[in-house]
Amino acid sequence: GSRSSKTFKPKKNIPEGSHQYELLKHAEATLGSGNLRMAVMLPEGEDLNEWVAVNTVDFFNQINMLYGTITDFCTEESCPVMSAGPK
């Protein structure tokens, strides 16, 4: 394909200082903790729908970056099957 050699980095259009921005920062901080249960737990006093929305968009952006990285190196010929090992 005609993919650019640059890695795709999606822009986050969440205004700094907004409530959604604070939720995103909370999610980023807890994801790095190594405790997945804590990372996905709804923060006390937060709206479930807003929490899910912020995390869904961020999850999509992370998967999109991973996919972009993989497609820079893998083709149907070089990677006929995507796997993490023999199984």
Short mmCIF file of N, CA, C and O in Angstrom, two decimals, residues 4-84:
data_model
loop_
_atom_site.label_atom_id
_atom_site.label_comp_id
_atom_site.label_asym_id
_atom_site.label_seq_id
_atom_site.Cartn_x
_atom_site.Cartn_y
_atom_site.Cartn_z
N SER A 4 2.00 5.91 4.83
CA SER A 4 3.05 6.84 5.21
C SER A 4 3.99 6.15 6.20
O SER A 4 3.61 5.21 6.88
N SER A 5 5.21 6.60 6.27
CA SER A 5 6.15 6.02 7.23
C SER A 5 5.94 6.58 8.64
O SER A 5 6.57 6.15 9.58
N LYS A 6 5.04 7.53 8.77
CA LYS A 6 4.74 8.10 10.09
C LYS A 6 3.73 7.23 10.82
O LYS A 6 2.84 6.66 10.23
N THR A 7 3.89 7.12 12.12
CA THR A 7 2.94 6.40 12.94
C THR A 7 1.71 7.26 13.16
O THR A 7 1.82 8.45 13.44
N PHE A 8 0.54 6.66 13.03
CA PHE A 8 -0.71 7.38 13.23
C PHE A 8 -0.88 7.69 14.71
O PHE A 8 -0.78 6.81 15.55
N LYS A 9 -1.08 8.93 15.04
CA LYS A 9 -1.35 9.35 16.42
C LYS A 9 -2.60 10.20 16.39
O LYS A 9 -2.58 11.33 15.92
N PRO A 10 -3.73 9.63 16.85
CA PRO A 10 -4.98 10.39 16.78
C PRO A 10 -4.96 11.60 17.70
O PRO A 10 -4.38 11.55 18.77
N LYS A 11 -5.60 12.66 17.25
CA LYS A 11 -5.74 13.85 18.08
C LYS A 11 -6.85 13.60 19.09
O LYS A 11 -7.86 12.99 18.78
N LYS A 12 -6.65 14.10 20.27
CA LYS A 12 -7.70 14.03 21.28
C LYS A 12 -8.34 15.41 21.31
O LYS A 12 -7.69 16.37 21.65
N ASN A 13 -9.59 15.47 20.92
CA ASN A 13 -10.29 16.74 20.84
C ASN A 13 -11.08 17.04 22.10
O ASN A 13 -12.13 17.65 22.04
N ILE A 14 -10.57 16.60 23.22
CA ILE A 14 -11.24 16.87 24.49
C ILE A 14 -10.58 18.11 25.10
O ILE A 14 -9.38 18.11 25.35
N PRO A 15 -11.35 19.15 25.31
CA PRO A 15 -10.77 20.39 25.85
C PRO A 15 -10.18 20.19 27.24
O PRO A 15 -10.80 19.60 28.11
N GLU A 16 -8.96 20.69 27.42
CA GLU A 16 -8.30 20.60 28.72
C GLU A 16 -9.13 21.35 29.76
O GLU A 16 -9.65 22.42 29.49
N GLY A 17 -9.26 20.75 30.92
CA GLY A 17 -10.03 21.36 31.99
C GLY A 17 -11.48 20.92 32.01
O GLY A 17 -12.18 21.16 32.98
N SER A 18 -11.94 20.26 30.94
CA SER A 18 -13.33 19.79 30.91
C SER A 18 -13.47 18.53 31.77
O SER A 18 -12.49 17.88 32.13
N HIS A 19 -14.70 18.19 32.06
CA HIS A 19 -14.98 17.00 32.87
C HIS A 19 -14.50 15.75 32.13
O HIS A 19 -13.90 14.85 32.74
N GLN A 20 -14.74 15.67 30.83
CA GLN A 20 -14.29 14.52 30.05
C GLN A 20 -12.77 14.42 30.07
O GLN A 20 -12.22 13.32 30.13
N TYR A 21 -12.09 15.54 30.01
CA TYR A 21 -10.63 15.56 30.08
C TYR A 21 -10.15 14.97 31.40
O TYR A 21 -9.21 14.17 31.43
N GLU A 22 -10.81 15.33 32.49
CA GLU A 22 -10.43 14.80 33.80
C GLU A 22 -10.66 13.29 33.87
O GLU A 22 -9.86 12.55 34.44
N LEU A 23 -11.77 12.81 33.27
CA LEU A 23 -12.03 11.37 33.23
C LEU A 23 -10.96 10.64 32.43
O LEU A 23 -10.49 9.57 32.82
N LEU A 24 -10.56 11.23 31.31
CA LEU A 24 -9.52 10.63 30.48
C LEU A 24 -8.20 10.56 31.24
O LEU A 24 -7.52 9.54 31.22
N LYS A 25 -7.85 11.62 31.94
CA LYS A 25 -6.62 11.63 32.74
C LYS A 25 -6.68 10.58 33.84
O LYS A 25 -5.70 9.90 34.13
N HIS A 26 -7.84 10.42 34.46
CA HIS A 26 -8.01 9.40 35.49
C HIS A 26 -7.80 8.01 34.89
O HIS A 26 -7.09 7.17 35.47
N ALA A 27 -8.38 7.76 33.73
CA ALA A 27 -8.24 6.46 33.07
C ALA A 27 -6.78 6.19 32.70
O ALA A 27 -6.27 5.10 32.92
N GLU A 28 -6.10 7.19 32.17
CA GLU A 28 -4.69 7.02 31.80
C GLU A 28 -3.83 6.72 33.02
O GLU A 28 -2.93 5.88 32.97
N ALA A 29 -4.10 7.37 34.12
CA ALA A 29 -3.32 7.16 35.34
C ALA A 29 -3.53 5.76 35.90
O ALA A 29 -2.59 5.11 36.32
N THR A 30 -4.76 5.29 35.90
CA THR A 30 -5.03 3.97 36.47
C THR A 30 -4.62 2.84 35.53
O THR A 30 -4.23 1.78 35.99
N LEU A 31 -4.64 3.06 34.21
CA LEU A 31 -4.20 2.02 33.28
C LEU A 31 -2.73 1.69 33.47
O LEU A 31 -2.33 0.55 33.34
N GLY A 32 -1.93 2.66 33.82
CA GLY A 32 -0.51 2.43 34.04
C GLY A 32 -0.19 1.77 35.37
O GLY A 32 0.95 1.40 35.62
N SER A 33 -1.18 1.59 36.21
CA SER A 33 -0.94 1.04 37.54
C SER A 33 -0.70 -0.46 37.53
O SER A 33 -0.19 -1.01 38.49
N GLY A 34 -1.11 -1.14 36.46
CA GLY A 34 -0.98 -2.60 36.41
C GLY A 34 -2.18 -3.31 37.02
O GLY A 34 -2.29 -4.52 36.96
N ASN A 35 -3.11 -2.56 37.59
CA ASN A 35 -4.30 -3.14 38.18
C ASN A 35 -5.47 -2.87 37.25
O ASN A 35 -6.08 -1.79 37.29
N LEU A 36 -5.78 -3.84 36.39
CA LEU A 36 -6.83 -3.64 35.39
C LEU A 36 -8.20 -3.42 36.01
O LEU A 36 -8.98 -2.62 35.53
N ARG A 37 -8.46 -4.10 37.11
CA ARG A 37 -9.75 -3.92 37.80
C ARG A 37 -9.94 -2.47 38.22
O ARG A 37 -11.01 -1.89 38.06
N MET A 38 -8.89 -1.87 38.77
CA MET A 38 -8.96 -0.48 39.20
C MET A 38 -9.08 0.46 37.99
O MET A 38 -9.77 1.47 38.04
N ALA A 39 -8.42 0.09 36.90
CA ALA A 39 -8.42 0.94 35.72
C ALA A 39 -9.80 1.07 35.08
O ALA A 39 -10.13 2.12 34.54
N VAL A 40 -10.60 0.02 35.15
CA VAL A 40 -11.91 0.07 34.49
C VAL A 40 -13.05 0.40 35.44
O VAL A 40 -14.18 0.60 35.01
N MET A 41 -12.75 0.49 36.73
CA MET A 41 -13.79 0.78 37.72
C MET A 41 -14.32 2.20 37.57
O MET A 41 -13.55 3.14 37.39
N LEU A 42 -15.62 2.33 37.63
CA LEU A 42 -16.27 3.64 37.55
C LEU A 42 -15.85 4.48 38.76
O LEU A 42 -16.04 4.06 39.90
N PRO A 43 -15.26 5.65 38.52
CA PRO A 43 -14.90 6.51 39.65
C PRO A 43 -16.15 6.93 40.43
O PRO A 43 -17.21 7.15 39.85
N GLU A 44 -16.00 7.04 41.72
CA GLU A 44 -17.12 7.39 42.59
C GLU A 44 -17.73 8.72 42.16
O GLU A 44 -17.02 9.69 41.90
N GLY A 45 -19.05 8.74 42.04
CA GLY A 45 -19.78 9.96 41.71
C GLY A 45 -19.83 10.28 40.23
O GLY A 45 -20.37 11.31 39.84
N GLU A 46 -19.27 9.41 39.37
CA GLU A 46 -19.27 9.68 37.93
C GLU A 46 -20.43 9.00 37.24
O GLU A 46 -20.94 7.98 37.70
N ASP A 47 -20.83 9.56 36.11
CA ASP A 47 -21.91 9.01 35.30
C ASP A 47 -21.38 7.84 34.48
O ASP A 47 -20.37 7.98 33.77
N LEU A 48 -22.03 6.69 34.56
CA LEU A 48 -21.59 5.49 33.86
C LEU A 48 -21.50 5.71 32.34
O LEU A 48 -20.52 5.33 31.71
N ASN A 49 -22.50 6.36 31.76
CA ASN A 49 -22.51 6.57 30.31
C ASN A 49 -21.34 7.44 29.86
O ASN A 49 -20.71 7.17 28.82
N GLU A 50 -21.02 8.46 30.62
CA GLU A 50 -19.91 9.34 30.26
C GLU A 50 -18.58 8.59 30.39
O GLU A 50 -17.70 8.71 29.55
N TRP A 51 -18.45 7.79 31.44
CA TRP A 51 -17.23 7.01 31.66
C TRP A 51 -17.02 6.02 30.50
O TRP A 51 -15.93 5.89 29.97
N VAL A 52 -18.09 5.34 30.11
CA VAL A 52 -18.00 4.38 29.00
C VAL A 52 -17.64 5.10 27.70
O VAL A 52 -16.79 4.64 26.93
N ALA A 53 -18.27 6.25 27.45
CA ALA A 53 -18.00 6.99 26.22
C ALA A 53 -16.54 7.43 26.12
O ALA A 53 -15.89 7.24 25.09
N VAL A 54 -16.01 8.00 27.18
CA VAL A 54 -14.62 8.46 27.18
C VAL A 54 -13.68 7.29 26.94
O VAL A 54 -12.75 7.37 26.14
N ASN A 55 -13.92 6.18 27.61
CA ASN A 55 -13.03 5.04 27.49
C ASN A 55 -13.19 4.32 26.15
O ASN A 55 -12.22 3.77 25.63
N THR A 56 -14.38 4.32 25.57
CA THR A 56 -14.58 3.69 24.27
C THR A 56 -13.80 4.44 23.20
O THR A 56 -13.12 3.81 22.37
N VAL A 57 -13.85 5.74 23.21
CA VAL A 57 -13.11 6.53 22.22
C VAL A 57 -11.61 6.32 22.40
O VAL A 57 -10.88 6.11 21.43
N ASP A 58 -11.13 6.32 23.63
CA ASP A 58 -9.71 6.12 23.88
C ASP A 58 -9.28 4.72 23.46
O ASP A 58 -8.22 4.54 22.86
N PHE A 59 -10.10 3.71 23.75
CA PHE A 59 -9.80 2.33 23.36
C PHE A 59 -9.71 2.23 21.84
O PHE A 59 -8.78 1.63 21.30
N PHE A 60 -10.66 2.83 21.13
CA PHE A 60 -10.63 2.83 19.67
C PHE A 60 -9.33 3.46 19.15
O PHE A 60 -8.68 2.93 18.25
N ASN A 61 -8.93 4.59 19.73
CA ASN A 61 -7.70 5.26 19.29
C ASN A 61 -6.47 4.40 19.54
O ASN A 61 -5.57 4.33 18.70
N GLN A 62 -6.41 3.72 20.69
CA GLN A 62 -5.28 2.84 20.99
C GLN A 62 -5.21 1.67 20.02
O GLN A 62 -4.14 1.33 19.51
N ILE A 63 -6.35 1.04 19.72
CA ILE A 63 -6.39 -0.08 18.78
C ILE A 63 -6.01 0.40 17.39
O ILE A 63 -5.29 -0.28 16.65
N ASN A 64 -6.46 1.59 17.02
CA ASN A 64 -6.14 2.16 15.71
C ASN A 64 -4.62 2.36 15.56
O ASN A 64 -4.04 2.08 14.51
N MET A 65 -3.96 2.83 16.61
CA MET A 65 -2.51 3.01 16.57
C MET A 65 -1.80 1.66 16.46
O MET A 65 -0.84 1.51 15.70
N LEU A 66 -2.26 0.66 17.20
CA LEU A 66 -1.67 -0.68 17.13
C LEU A 66 -1.83 -1.26 15.73
O LEU A 66 -0.88 -1.79 15.15
N TYR A 67 -3.02 -1.15 15.17
CA TYR A 67 -3.28 -1.66 13.83
C TYR A 67 -2.38 -0.96 12.81
O TYR A 67 -1.80 -1.60 11.92
N GLY A 68 -2.23 0.34 12.93
CA GLY A 68 -1.37 1.09 12.01
C GLY A 68 0.06 0.62 12.08
O GLY A 68 0.76 0.51 11.07
N THR A 69 0.54 0.31 13.29
CA THR A 69 1.91 -0.18 13.46
C THR A 69 2.07 -1.56 12.81
O THR A 69 3.04 -1.82 12.12
N ILE A 70 1.11 -2.43 13.04
CA ILE A 70 1.18 -3.78 12.48
C ILE A 70 1.15 -3.74 10.96
O ILE A 70 1.94 -4.43 10.30
N THR A 71 0.28 -2.93 10.39
CA THR A 71 0.16 -2.90 8.93
C THR A 71 1.38 -2.28 8.26
O THR A 71 1.58 -2.48 7.07
N ASP A 72 2.21 -1.55 9.01
CA ASP A 72 3.45 -1.03 8.44
C ASP A 72 4.45 -2.16 8.19
O ASP A 72 5.34 -2.03 7.35
N PHE A 73 4.34 -3.27 8.92
CA PHE A 73 5.32 -4.35 8.83
C PHE A 73 4.76 -5.65 8.29
O PHE A 73 5.52 -6.49 7.82
N CYS A 74 3.47 -5.87 8.40
CA CYS A 74 2.88 -7.13 7.98
C CYS A 74 2.06 -6.97 6.71
O CYS A 74 1.27 -6.04 6.59
N THR A 75 2.29 -7.91 5.80
CA THR A 75 1.48 -7.99 4.58
C THR A 75 0.86 -9.38 4.57
O THR A 75 1.19 -10.23 5.40
N GLU A 76 -0.01 -9.64 3.60
CA GLU A 76 -0.60 -10.97 3.50
C GLU A 76 0.48 -12.03 3.25
O GLU A 76 0.34 -13.17 3.67
N GLU A 77 1.55 -11.61 2.58
CA GLU A 77 2.63 -12.56 2.29
C GLU A 77 3.52 -12.80 3.52
O GLU A 77 3.87 -13.93 3.82
N SER A 78 3.91 -11.74 4.22
CA SER A 78 4.83 -11.90 5.35
C SER A 78 4.13 -12.36 6.62
O SER A 78 4.77 -12.96 7.49
N CYS A 79 2.85 -12.08 6.76
CA CYS A 79 2.08 -12.47 7.96
C CYS A 79 0.74 -13.05 7.53
O CYS A 79 -0.30 -12.42 7.72
N PRO A 80 0.73 -14.27 6.96
CA PRO A 80 -0.54 -14.81 6.48
C PRO A 80 -1.55 -15.07 7.60
O PRO A 80 -2.75 -15.06 7.38
N VAL A 81 -1.04 -15.29 8.82
CA VAL A 81 -1.91 -15.51 9.97
C VAL A 81 -1.40 -14.64 11.11
O VAL A 81 -0.22 -14.67 11.44
N MET A 82 -2.31 -13.87 11.72
CA MET A 82 -1.92 -13.08 12.86
C MET A 82 -2.04 -13.95 14.11
O MET A 82 -3.12 -14.43 14.43
N SER A 83 -0.91 -14.19 14.76
CA SER A 83 -0.93 -15.01 15.96
C SER A 83 0.20 -14.58 16.88
O SER A 83 1.14 -13.92 16.47
N ALA A 84 0.10 -14.99 18.13
CA ALA A 84 1.13 -14.66 19.11
C ALA A 84 1.99 -15.88 19.40
O ALA A 84 2.71 -15.92 20.37
#
